[in-house]
Amino acid sequence: MTHSIPSLEIAPGLAISRLVTGLWQIADMEKDGRVLDPDTTARAMMPYGEAGLTTFDMADHYGSAEIIAGRYKAIAPSAVQLLTKWVPAPGTRSRTEVKKAIDLACSRLNTQAIDLLQFHSWNYADPSWLKCMFWLDELRREGRIRHLGLTNTDTAHLRMVVESGIPIATNQVCYSLLDQRASGAMTAYCQQRRIHLLAFGTLAGGFLSDKWMDQPEPASDKLSSWSLMKYKRFIDIVGGWSRFQDLLHVLHRIGKKHSVTVAAVASRYMLEQPAVAGIIIGARPGASNHVADNVRLFQFSLDDQDRKEIRQVLQTLEPVPGDCGDEYRKPPFLTASGDLSHHVESMPAPYPIRRESDGRIKAFSGTVWEDMAGYCRAVRKGDRIYVSGTTATLGNRVVGGKDAGAQAHFIIDKIEGSLQSLGSKLEDVVRTRIFTKRIADWEPIARAHGERFRDIQPANTLVQADLIGDDYLVEIEAEAIITRPS
């Protein structure tokens, strides 16, 4: 039986169910080396489509999820929307590798064009991720991808991509009652640019449910799934088990009023947030079926008093630090293991280096200016590193377009990449100098610097200068002293 499940157009010609069925648990179902039968599992997805839940989210690393979804598409009685992600390992990629990855996804999904391809970057300091985005946009224009999205991307780098001229339909981020990072600058920019948020983690791996109310705090190493281990870290960081129980009690009271579950209340609240196009709730096709619970989400509404009570209890929680996606890029790593050991094997240096006979080590970013004018991007001598005046150059492109703040963020990424390549980090910076073409741009540039160096606070100078290159709005140089462990 098909229910009236609301949909929303997130890009021209692509409307999705406001509740998106996530297939990440297929990887968990196959973790012991067992491969699910794709045809049997595809048939197990039929109840979702029959209920009007026609949108499915997956990724290249979710086991055989793409293959299963492709088989389901072939037998589905009505149109389905298949959203996938490409999450390449850190390091340099070629255009050929990008095309090969998209061709593989198309083959698995049984399609000539991917509805929505979402990209994840591990290290913003390595410009390879932006090169991939430009190549993906070329494939979009060629018709191999219908729409592009990002996943786990912070506001600064979402802005960087968009202001560079790449159309972005969505950003998929962790967004729940426990994690409200997306509610500020991210939502404001998405509303400004008509970008939609896809929220995952809305049930905190299952913690936001009736079963955990009034239960003793579990030991993290005794939890039964990676998701529970991951979201227990979120609970710890927002204030601990006692405050989490206060939240559950408020949700339970509201749920009882509407004859729905804690999970339904938590999901409904997130679905109503500005810029949110859909929430993603995981499924285990063939193993369990929560279709009826998911449909129930659209059969009740929260009232103003409900929302007020939820906002009040949220104010008692500590905010998750940072911006969207930071949990995958900087401490505290809010992952199941508390680090990236289950995600990446290594983090290659962003730029090539050359060791000189006098002990100097040089890093090169590959701009035409370095060869022409005879300099390197950065040079290390002993414990000191000097980073050349750096602009928003990437090949023959200027990243950030006419947005001075976006250019500044990319420049700082390049500085950070230079430091990483020379065995240092952004926290070692002791001096920055900023040159702006237009004095009117001082504030967005200063704000970008403040966002990235807020806890580092190097000595700084900002002056107006007549920069070389019509499209460059800002240039930044830096000095660092490598800090030795005490």
Short mmCIF file of C-alpha atoms in Angstrom, two decimals:
data_model
loop_
_atom_site.label_atom_id
_atom_site.label_comp_id
_atom_site.label_asym_id
_atom_site.label_seq_id
_atom_site.Cartn_x
_atom_site.Cartn_y
_atom_site.Cartn_z
CA MET A 1 0.00 0.00 0.00
CA THR A 2 1.40 3.39 -1.00
CA HIS A 3 1.13 6.10 1.64
CA SER A 4 1.23 9.83 1.07
CA ILE A 5 4.88 10.48 1.85
CA PRO A 6 5.85 14.11 1.22
CA SER A 7 8.65 14.81 -1.23
CA LEU A 8 10.76 17.86 -1.95
CA GLU A 9 12.55 18.96 -5.10
CA ILE A 10 16.20 19.38 -4.15
CA ALA A 11 17.36 20.20 -7.68
CA PRO A 12 15.71 20.61 -11.07
CA GLY A 13 14.10 17.29 -11.96
CA LEU A 14 15.05 15.55 -8.70
CA ALA A 15 12.45 15.26 -5.95
CA ILE A 16 13.23 13.01 -2.97
CA SER A 17 11.21 11.47 -0.16
CA ARG A 18 11.59 13.60 2.95
CA LEU A 19 12.52 10.41 4.75
CA VAL A 20 15.47 8.86 2.95
CA THR A 21 16.29 5.20 3.56
CA GLY A 22 19.98 4.77 4.34
CA LEU A 23 21.77 1.58 3.30
CA TRP A 24 24.97 1.91 5.35
CA GLN A 25 23.98 -1.06 7.48
CA ILE A 26 24.49 -3.35 4.49
CA ALA A 27 28.21 -2.94 5.13
CA ASP A 28 27.65 -4.06 8.73
CA MET A 29 25.58 -7.05 7.53
CA GLU A 30 28.51 -8.07 5.31
CA LYS A 31 31.33 -7.30 7.75
CA ASP A 32 32.16 -10.97 8.40
CA GLY A 33 32.89 -11.58 4.73
CA ARG A 34 29.39 -12.72 3.86
CA VAL A 35 28.04 -11.09 0.70
CA LEU A 36 24.29 -10.59 0.59
CA ASP A 37 22.42 -12.05 -2.36
CA PRO A 38 21.66 -8.90 -4.40
CA ASP A 39 18.37 -10.13 -5.87
CA THR A 40 16.98 -11.42 -2.58
CA THR A 41 18.00 -8.25 -0.75
CA ALA A 42 16.59 -6.08 -3.54
CA ARG A 43 13.22 -7.78 -3.15
CA ALA A 44 13.40 -7.06 0.59
CA MET A 45 13.49 -3.35 -0.29
CA MET A 46 10.08 -3.53 -1.97
CA PRO A 47 8.06 -2.63 1.17
CA TYR A 48 9.86 0.72 1.35
CA GLY A 49 8.94 1.73 -2.18
CA GLU A 50 5.41 0.40 -1.76
CA ALA A 51 5.04 2.65 1.29
CA GLY A 52 6.14 5.69 -0.71
CA LEU A 53 9.69 5.72 0.65
CA THR A 54 11.32 5.82 -2.77
CA THR A 55 14.66 7.48 -2.01
CA PHE A 56 17.73 5.49 -0.93
CA ASP A 57 21.15 6.75 0.17
CA MET A 58 24.35 4.74 -0.06
CA ALA A 59 28.08 5.00 -0.82
CA ASP A 60 30.83 3.22 -2.69
CA HIS A 61 32.07 1.70 0.59
CA TYR A 62 28.74 0.43 1.98
CA GLY A 63 29.46 -3.15 0.99
CA SER A 64 27.30 -4.20 -1.97
CA ALA A 65 24.68 -1.49 -1.33
CA GLU A 66 25.04 0.08 -4.79
CA ILE A 67 24.65 -3.29 -6.52
CA ILE A 68 21.57 -4.15 -4.45
CA ALA A 69 20.02 -0.74 -5.11
CA GLY A 70 20.65 -1.17 -8.83
CA ARG A 71 18.86 -4.51 -8.78
CA TYR A 72 16.00 -2.95 -6.85
CA LYS A 73 15.69 -0.16 -9.40
CA ALA A 74 15.15 -2.79 -12.12
CA ILE A 75 12.17 -4.34 -10.31
CA ALA A 76 10.68 -1.31 -8.54
CA PRO A 77 7.09 -0.65 -9.61
CA SER A 78 7.61 3.12 -9.63
CA ALA A 79 10.42 5.65 -9.94
CA VAL A 80 13.14 5.53 -7.30
CA GLN A 81 15.88 8.01 -6.44
CA LEU A 82 19.31 6.55 -5.77
CA LEU A 83 21.75 8.86 -3.99
CA THR A 84 25.30 7.68 -3.60
CA LYS A 85 28.67 8.95 -2.41
CA TRP A 86 32.21 8.71 -3.61
CA VAL A 87 34.68 8.64 -0.72
CA PRO A 88 38.15 8.17 -2.20
CA ALA A 89 41.11 7.43 0.03
CA PRO A 90 43.29 10.46 0.83
CA GLY A 91 45.83 11.41 -1.80
CA THR A 92 46.20 12.54 -5.38
CA ARG A 93 43.62 11.50 -7.97
CA SER A 94 43.63 11.84 -11.76
CA ARG A 95 40.70 12.70 -13.99
CA THR A 96 40.87 9.14 -15.33
CA GLU A 97 40.45 7.75 -11.80
CA VAL A 98 37.49 10.05 -11.15
CA LYS A 99 35.77 8.95 -14.36
CA LYS A 100 36.48 5.30 -13.57
CA ALA A 101 34.87 5.66 -10.13
CA ILE A 102 31.73 7.22 -11.62
CA ASP A 103 31.53 4.60 -14.38
CA LEU A 104 31.72 1.88 -11.71
CA ALA A 105 28.95 3.52 -9.66
CA CYS A 106 26.74 3.83 -12.75
CA SER A 107 27.28 0.16 -13.55
CA ARG A 108 26.44 -0.93 -10.02
CA LEU A 109 23.38 1.32 -9.87
CA ASN A 110 22.09 0.12 -13.24
CA THR A 111 21.93 3.65 -14.61
CA GLN A 112 23.46 5.91 -17.24
CA ALA A 113 23.43 8.92 -14.91
CA ILE A 114 23.67 9.10 -11.11
CA ASP A 115 20.77 11.03 -9.56
CA LEU A 116 22.95 12.64 -6.87
CA LEU A 117 26.66 12.04 -6.39
CA GLN A 118 27.95 13.24 -3.01
CA PHE A 119 31.67 13.75 -2.40
CA HIS A 120 33.62 13.45 0.85
CA SER A 121 37.08 14.92 1.43
CA TRP A 122 39.39 13.73 4.20
CA ASN A 123 41.90 16.58 4.17
CA TYR A 124 41.06 20.10 2.99
CA ALA A 125 44.77 20.95 3.08
CA ASP A 126 45.29 18.62 0.12
CA PRO A 127 43.89 20.41 -2.96
CA SER A 128 43.29 17.06 -4.70
CA TRP A 129 39.75 17.11 -3.33
CA LEU A 130 38.95 20.34 -5.16
CA LYS A 131 40.44 18.99 -8.38
CA CYS A 132 38.09 16.01 -7.99
CA MET A 133 35.15 18.37 -7.58
CA PHE A 134 35.97 20.22 -10.80
CA TRP A 135 36.29 16.91 -12.66
CA LEU A 136 33.02 15.67 -11.20
CA ASP A 137 31.40 18.87 -12.41
CA GLU A 138 32.73 18.15 -15.89
CA LEU A 139 31.09 14.71 -15.72
CA ARG A 140 27.89 16.39 -14.58
CA ARG A 141 27.94 18.63 -17.62
CA GLU A 142 28.58 15.57 -19.79
CA GLY A 143 25.42 13.95 -18.36
CA ARG A 144 27.03 11.15 -16.32
CA ILE A 145 25.90 12.78 -13.06
CA ARG A 146 22.60 14.63 -12.74
CA HIS A 147 23.40 16.59 -9.60
CA LEU A 148 26.34 17.05 -7.24
CA GLY A 149 26.31 17.10 -3.47
CA LEU A 150 28.83 17.13 -0.65
CA THR A 151 28.95 15.15 2.55
CA ASN A 152 30.49 16.01 5.93
CA THR A 153 31.62 19.37 4.56
CA ASP A 154 31.91 22.44 6.76
CA THR A 155 30.47 25.84 5.89
CA ALA A 156 33.73 27.39 4.70
CA HIS A 157 34.45 24.61 2.23
CA LEU A 158 30.86 24.32 1.03
CA ARG A 159 31.07 28.02 0.29
CA MET A 160 34.45 27.58 -1.39
CA VAL A 161 33.04 25.02 -3.83
CA VAL A 162 29.88 26.97 -4.61
CA GLU A 163 31.64 30.33 -5.07
CA SER A 164 34.08 28.60 -7.41
CA GLY A 165 31.16 27.97 -9.76
CA ILE A 166 30.30 24.34 -9.00
CA PRO A 167 26.53 23.91 -8.47
CA ILE A 168 25.83 21.98 -5.27
CA ALA A 169 22.38 20.60 -4.51
CA THR A 170 22.94 19.13 -1.04
CA ASN A 171 25.28 18.71 1.88
CA GLN A 172 24.78 15.54 3.90
CA VAL A 173 25.79 16.12 7.52
CA CYS A 174 25.32 14.75 11.01
CA TYR A 175 22.38 16.74 12.39
CA SER A 176 20.32 15.65 15.37
CA LEU A 177 19.02 16.78 18.73
CA LEU A 178 22.46 15.89 20.11
CA ASP A 179 24.40 17.59 17.33
CA GLN A 180 23.16 21.04 16.37
CA ARG A 181 26.27 22.26 14.55
CA ALA A 182 24.39 22.63 11.26
CA SER A 183 21.82 24.99 12.75
CA GLY A 184 23.98 28.12 12.56
CA ALA A 185 26.23 29.32 9.75
CA MET A 186 25.62 26.17 7.70
CA THR A 187 21.86 26.67 7.61
CA ALA A 188 22.23 30.39 6.89
CA TYR A 189 24.49 29.77 3.89
CA CYS A 190 22.31 26.93 2.58
CA GLN A 191 19.24 29.13 2.73
CA GLN A 192 21.12 31.94 0.99
CA ARG A 193 22.23 29.62 -1.83
CA ARG A 194 19.18 27.32 -1.91
CA ILE A 195 21.24 24.30 -0.93
CA HIS A 196 19.51 21.50 0.96
CA LEU A 197 20.73 19.59 3.99
CA LEU A 198 20.37 15.81 4.23
CA ALA A 199 20.55 14.94 7.92
CA PHE A 200 21.99 11.65 9.15
CA GLY A 201 22.48 10.53 12.73
CA THR A 202 19.02 11.87 13.61
CA LEU A 203 18.45 8.87 15.90
CA ALA A 204 22.04 8.84 17.21
CA GLY A 205 22.59 5.25 16.16
CA GLY A 206 19.48 4.16 18.07
CA PHE A 207 20.18 5.98 21.33
CA LEU A 208 17.29 8.40 20.68
CA SER A 209 14.67 5.75 21.36
CA ASP A 210 12.42 4.57 24.17
CA LYS A 211 14.59 1.53 24.91
CA TRP A 212 17.38 3.67 26.43
CA MET A 213 15.18 5.69 28.78
CA ASP A 214 15.94 5.06 32.46
CA GLN A 215 18.67 2.60 31.54
CA PRO A 216 22.08 2.61 33.24
CA GLU A 217 24.91 4.13 31.28
CA PRO A 218 26.50 1.48 29.05
CA ALA A 219 30.23 0.96 28.87
CA SER A 220 31.41 2.04 25.44
CA ASP A 221 33.36 -1.18 24.87
CA LYS A 222 30.23 -3.24 25.59
CA LEU A 223 28.05 -1.61 22.94
CA SER A 224 26.82 -3.92 20.19
CA SER A 225 27.39 -1.81 17.07
CA TRP A 226 29.78 0.73 15.58
CA SER A 227 26.94 3.26 15.42
CA LEU A 228 26.26 3.00 19.15
CA MET A 229 29.97 3.32 19.92
CA LYS A 230 30.16 6.41 17.72
CA TYR A 231 27.13 8.21 19.13
CA LYS A 232 28.02 7.38 22.72
CA ARG A 233 30.93 9.77 22.14
CA PHE A 234 28.43 12.47 21.13
CA ILE A 235 26.45 11.85 24.32
CA ASP A 236 29.61 12.15 26.40
CA ILE A 237 30.66 15.41 24.76
CA VAL A 238 27.28 17.16 25.07
CA GLY A 239 27.06 16.60 28.80
CA GLY A 240 26.90 12.94 29.64
CA TRP A 241 24.32 10.28 30.39
CA SER A 242 22.30 12.22 32.96
CA ARG A 243 21.60 15.13 30.62
CA PHE A 244 20.87 12.68 27.83
CA GLN A 245 18.26 11.05 30.07
CA ASP A 246 16.65 14.45 30.62
CA LEU A 247 16.33 14.79 26.84
CA LEU A 248 14.81 11.31 26.51
CA HIS A 249 12.22 12.08 29.19
CA VAL A 250 11.09 15.24 27.39
CA LEU A 251 10.82 13.36 24.10
CA HIS A 252 8.97 10.50 25.76
CA ARG A 253 6.45 12.87 27.32
CA ILE A 254 5.80 14.53 23.96
CA GLY A 255 5.61 11.15 22.24
CA LYS A 256 3.06 9.88 24.73
CA LYS A 257 0.93 12.95 24.04
CA HIS A 258 0.87 12.10 20.30
CA SER A 259 0.93 8.29 20.71
CA VAL A 260 4.30 8.02 18.96
CA THR A 261 7.81 6.94 19.92
CA VAL A 262 10.79 8.94 21.12
CA ALA A 263 12.41 8.23 17.75
CA ALA A 264 9.42 9.69 15.91
CA VAL A 265 9.53 12.91 17.95
CA ALA A 266 13.30 13.27 17.47
CA SER A 267 12.95 12.69 13.72
CA ARG A 268 9.97 14.98 13.28
CA TYR A 269 11.73 17.86 15.04
CA MET A 270 14.76 17.56 12.77
CA LEU A 271 12.59 17.30 9.67
CA GLU A 272 11.12 20.71 10.50
CA GLN A 273 14.47 22.50 10.70
CA PRO A 274 15.26 25.18 8.09
CA ALA A 275 17.20 23.96 5.02
CA VAL A 276 16.62 20.28 5.88
CA ALA A 277 15.24 18.50 2.81
CA GLY A 278 15.27 15.04 4.31
CA ILE A 279 16.40 12.92 7.20
CA ILE A 280 18.19 9.63 6.62
CA ILE A 281 17.15 6.61 8.66
CA GLY A 282 19.03 3.36 8.23
CA ALA A 283 17.56 0.06 7.12
CA ARG A 284 18.66 -3.58 7.19
CA PRO A 285 16.84 -5.03 4.16
CA GLY A 286 15.89 -8.63 4.71
CA ALA A 287 16.89 -8.55 8.38
CA SER A 288 14.40 -6.09 9.88
CA ASN A 289 11.64 -3.81 8.66
CA HIS A 290 10.69 -0.48 10.23
CA VAL A 291 8.55 0.82 7.38
CA ALA A 292 5.46 1.27 9.55
CA ASP A 293 7.43 3.26 12.14
CA ASN A 294 8.93 5.44 9.42
CA VAL A 295 5.55 6.15 7.81
CA ARG A 296 4.13 7.09 11.21
CA LEU A 297 6.48 10.06 11.21
CA PHE A 298 4.20 11.80 8.71
CA GLN A 299 0.98 11.07 10.55
CA PHE A 300 1.40 13.53 13.42
CA SER A 301 2.70 17.06 13.98
CA LEU A 302 4.52 18.81 16.78
CA ASP A 303 2.84 21.86 18.25
CA ASP A 304 4.44 25.07 19.51
CA GLN A 305 4.56 23.82 23.09
CA ASP A 306 6.35 20.64 21.99
CA ARG A 307 8.96 22.65 20.13
CA LYS A 308 9.43 25.00 23.08
CA GLU A 309 10.04 22.08 25.46
CA ILE A 310 12.55 20.52 23.08
CA ARG A 311 14.41 23.81 22.63
CA GLN A 312 14.56 24.27 26.39
CA VAL A 313 16.10 20.87 27.04
CA LEU A 314 18.55 21.35 24.17
CA GLN A 315 19.83 24.48 25.90
CA THR A 316 21.02 22.29 28.79
CA LEU A 317 23.37 20.37 26.49
CA GLU A 318 26.92 21.40 25.64
CA PRO A 319 27.44 22.15 21.94
CA VAL A 320 29.38 19.70 19.81
CA PRO A 321 32.58 21.63 18.98
CA GLY A 322 33.43 22.87 15.51
CA ASP A 323 31.52 22.74 12.26
CA CYS A 324 29.90 19.93 10.29
CA GLY A 325 32.29 17.10 9.45
CA ASP A 326 35.02 18.15 11.88
CA GLU A 327 34.60 14.81 13.65
CA TYR A 328 36.39 13.21 10.67
CA ARG A 329 39.21 15.75 10.44
CA LYS A 330 40.31 16.97 13.86
CA PRO A 331 40.16 16.03 17.55
CA PRO A 332 37.99 15.07 19.25
CA PHE A 333 37.36 12.41 16.60
CA LEU A 334 33.73 11.50 17.22
CA THR A 335 34.02 8.14 15.48
CA ALA A 336 33.45 4.63 16.79
CA SER A 337 37.15 4.13 17.48
CA GLY A 338 37.88 7.71 18.52
CA ASP A 339 40.29 8.15 15.61
CA LEU A 340 40.39 7.53 11.86
CA SER A 341 41.92 4.04 12.04
CA HIS A 342 38.77 2.40 10.67
CA HIS A 343 38.42 4.96 7.88
CA VAL A 344 41.83 5.66 6.33
CA GLU A 345 45.16 3.84 6.33
CA SER A 346 47.36 6.91 5.93
CA MET A 347 47.26 10.63 5.16
CA PRO A 348 49.72 11.40 2.34
CA ALA A 349 51.56 14.72 2.25
CA PRO A 350 49.59 17.22 0.14
CA TYR A 351 52.61 18.55 -1.80
CA PRO A 352 55.86 17.08 -3.13
CA ILE A 353 59.04 18.04 -1.29
CA ARG A 354 62.71 18.28 -2.23
CA ARG A 355 65.60 17.93 0.21
CA GLU A 356 68.63 20.10 -0.46
CA SER A 357 72.25 19.33 0.45
CA ASP A 358 72.35 22.24 2.91
CA GLY A 359 69.53 20.74 4.98
CA ARG A 360 66.71 22.86 3.61
CA ILE A 361 63.47 21.10 2.65
CA LYS A 362 61.23 22.71 0.05
CA ALA A 363 57.55 22.12 -0.72
CA PHE A 364 56.05 22.89 -4.13
CA SER A 365 52.37 23.49 -4.88
CA GLY A 366 52.84 23.31 -8.65
CA THR A 367 51.71 26.79 -9.68
CA VAL A 368 53.16 28.27 -12.87
CA TRP A 369 54.47 31.16 -10.79
CA GLU A 370 56.82 28.93 -8.81
CA ASP A 371 58.63 27.75 -11.94
CA MET A 372 58.59 31.13 -13.66
CA ALA A 373 59.83 33.20 -10.71
CA GLY A 374 62.10 30.55 -9.17
CA TYR A 375 60.65 29.98 -5.72
CA CYS A 376 58.98 27.25 -3.68
CA ARG A 377 55.68 27.31 -1.84
CA ALA A 378 57.43 26.85 1.51
CA VAL A 379 60.91 26.15 2.79
CA ARG A 380 61.99 24.56 6.07
CA LYS A 381 65.33 25.32 7.68
CA GLY A 382 65.77 23.57 10.99
CA ASP A 383 62.65 24.18 13.05
CA ARG A 384 61.54 27.22 11.07
CA ILE A 385 59.23 27.23 8.05
CA TYR A 386 58.64 30.18 5.73
CA VAL A 387 55.57 30.07 3.48
CA SER A 388 55.59 32.25 0.36
CA GLY A 389 52.89 34.78 -0.38
CA THR A 390 50.04 32.52 -1.43
CA THR A 391 47.00 33.21 -3.59
CA ALA A 392 43.92 31.12 -4.39
CA THR A 393 45.53 29.46 -7.41
CA LEU A 394 44.64 25.88 -8.37
CA GLY A 395 46.06 25.02 -11.78
CA ASN A 396 44.55 27.57 -14.15
CA ARG A 397 41.68 28.39 -11.79
CA VAL A 398 41.12 30.92 -9.03
CA VAL A 399 39.29 29.16 -6.20
CA GLY A 400 36.54 31.09 -4.44
CA GLY A 401 35.49 33.26 -7.35
CA LYS A 402 34.71 36.81 -6.29
CA ASP A 403 34.29 35.85 -2.61
CA ALA A 404 37.31 37.19 -0.71
CA GLY A 405 36.53 35.07 2.34
CA ALA A 406 36.38 31.88 0.26
CA GLN A 407 39.69 32.78 -1.39
CA ALA A 408 41.24 33.35 2.04
CA HIS A 409 40.07 29.96 3.32
CA PHE A 410 41.61 28.19 0.32
CA ILE A 411 44.85 30.10 0.78
CA ILE A 412 45.00 28.99 4.41
CA ASP A 413 44.34 25.42 3.24
CA LYS A 414 47.36 25.74 0.92
CA ILE A 415 49.47 27.10 3.76
CA GLU A 416 48.36 24.20 5.96
CA GLY A 417 49.14 21.74 3.17
CA SER A 418 52.63 23.20 2.83
CA LEU A 419 53.19 22.87 6.56
CA GLN A 420 51.93 19.28 6.61
CA SER A 421 54.27 18.39 3.75
CA LEU A 422 57.20 19.76 5.77
CA GLY A 423 56.31 17.91 8.98
CA SER A 424 54.47 20.77 10.66
CA LYS A 425 50.91 21.88 11.32
CA LEU A 426 48.82 25.03 11.34
CA GLU A 427 49.17 25.31 15.12
CA ASP A 428 52.91 26.00 14.63
CA VAL A 429 52.26 29.28 12.78
CA VAL A 430 53.68 32.30 14.65
CA ARG A 431 53.25 35.04 12.03
CA THR A 432 50.89 35.79 9.14
CA ARG A 433 50.82 38.71 6.72
CA ILE A 434 47.71 39.47 4.69
CA PHE A 435 47.57 41.63 1.57
CA THR A 436 44.13 42.59 0.26
CA LYS A 437 43.46 44.17 -3.12
CA ARG A 438 40.35 46.04 -1.93
CA ILE A 439 40.19 47.47 1.55
CA ALA A 440 36.43 46.82 1.46
CA ASP A 441 37.23 43.07 1.64
CA TRP A 442 39.11 43.35 4.92
CA GLU A 443 36.29 41.98 7.06
CA PRO A 444 35.50 38.66 5.27
CA ILE A 445 39.25 38.05 5.00
CA ALA A 446 39.81 38.85 8.68
CA ARG A 447 36.88 36.63 9.65
CA ALA A 448 38.31 33.73 7.63
CA HIS A 449 41.68 34.24 9.35
CA GLY A 450 39.93 34.43 12.71
CA GLU A 451 38.01 31.23 12.10
CA ARG A 452 41.13 29.28 11.22
CA PHE A 453 43.59 30.84 13.68
CA ARG A 454 41.24 31.60 16.59
CA ASP A 455 43.06 29.32 19.05
CA ILE A 456 46.51 29.83 17.51
CA GLN A 457 46.62 33.64 17.50
CA PRO A 458 49.83 34.32 15.55
CA ALA A 459 51.23 37.81 15.11
CA ASN A 460 49.48 39.36 12.12
CA THR A 461 49.56 42.25 9.67
CA LEU A 462 46.78 43.14 7.21
CA VAL A 463 47.41 45.82 4.58
CA GLN A 464 46.02 46.90 1.23
CA ALA A 465 48.26 46.10 -1.74
CA ASP A 466 48.06 46.14 -5.53
CA LEU A 467 48.12 42.37 -6.13
CA ILE A 468 49.32 40.83 -9.39
CA GLY A 469 46.44 39.12 -11.24
CA ASP A 470 43.01 40.63 -11.83
CA ASP A 471 41.06 37.85 -10.09
CA TYR A 472 43.14 37.62 -6.91
CA LEU A 473 41.53 39.42 -3.99
CA VAL A 474 43.91 38.39 -1.21
CA GLU A 475 47.43 37.02 -0.67
CA ILE A 476 48.75 35.56 2.59
CA GLU A 477 52.22 34.52 3.75
CA ALA A 478 53.13 32.75 6.97
CA GLU A 479 55.99 31.72 9.23
CA ALA A 480 56.01 28.75 11.58
CA ILE A 481 58.26 27.31 14.28
CA ILE A 482 57.89 23.57 14.72
CA THR A 483 56.98 22.71 18.29
CA ARG A 484 58.81 19.71 19.70
CA PRO A 485 56.96 17.41 22.13
CA SER A 486 58.00 18.26 25.68
#
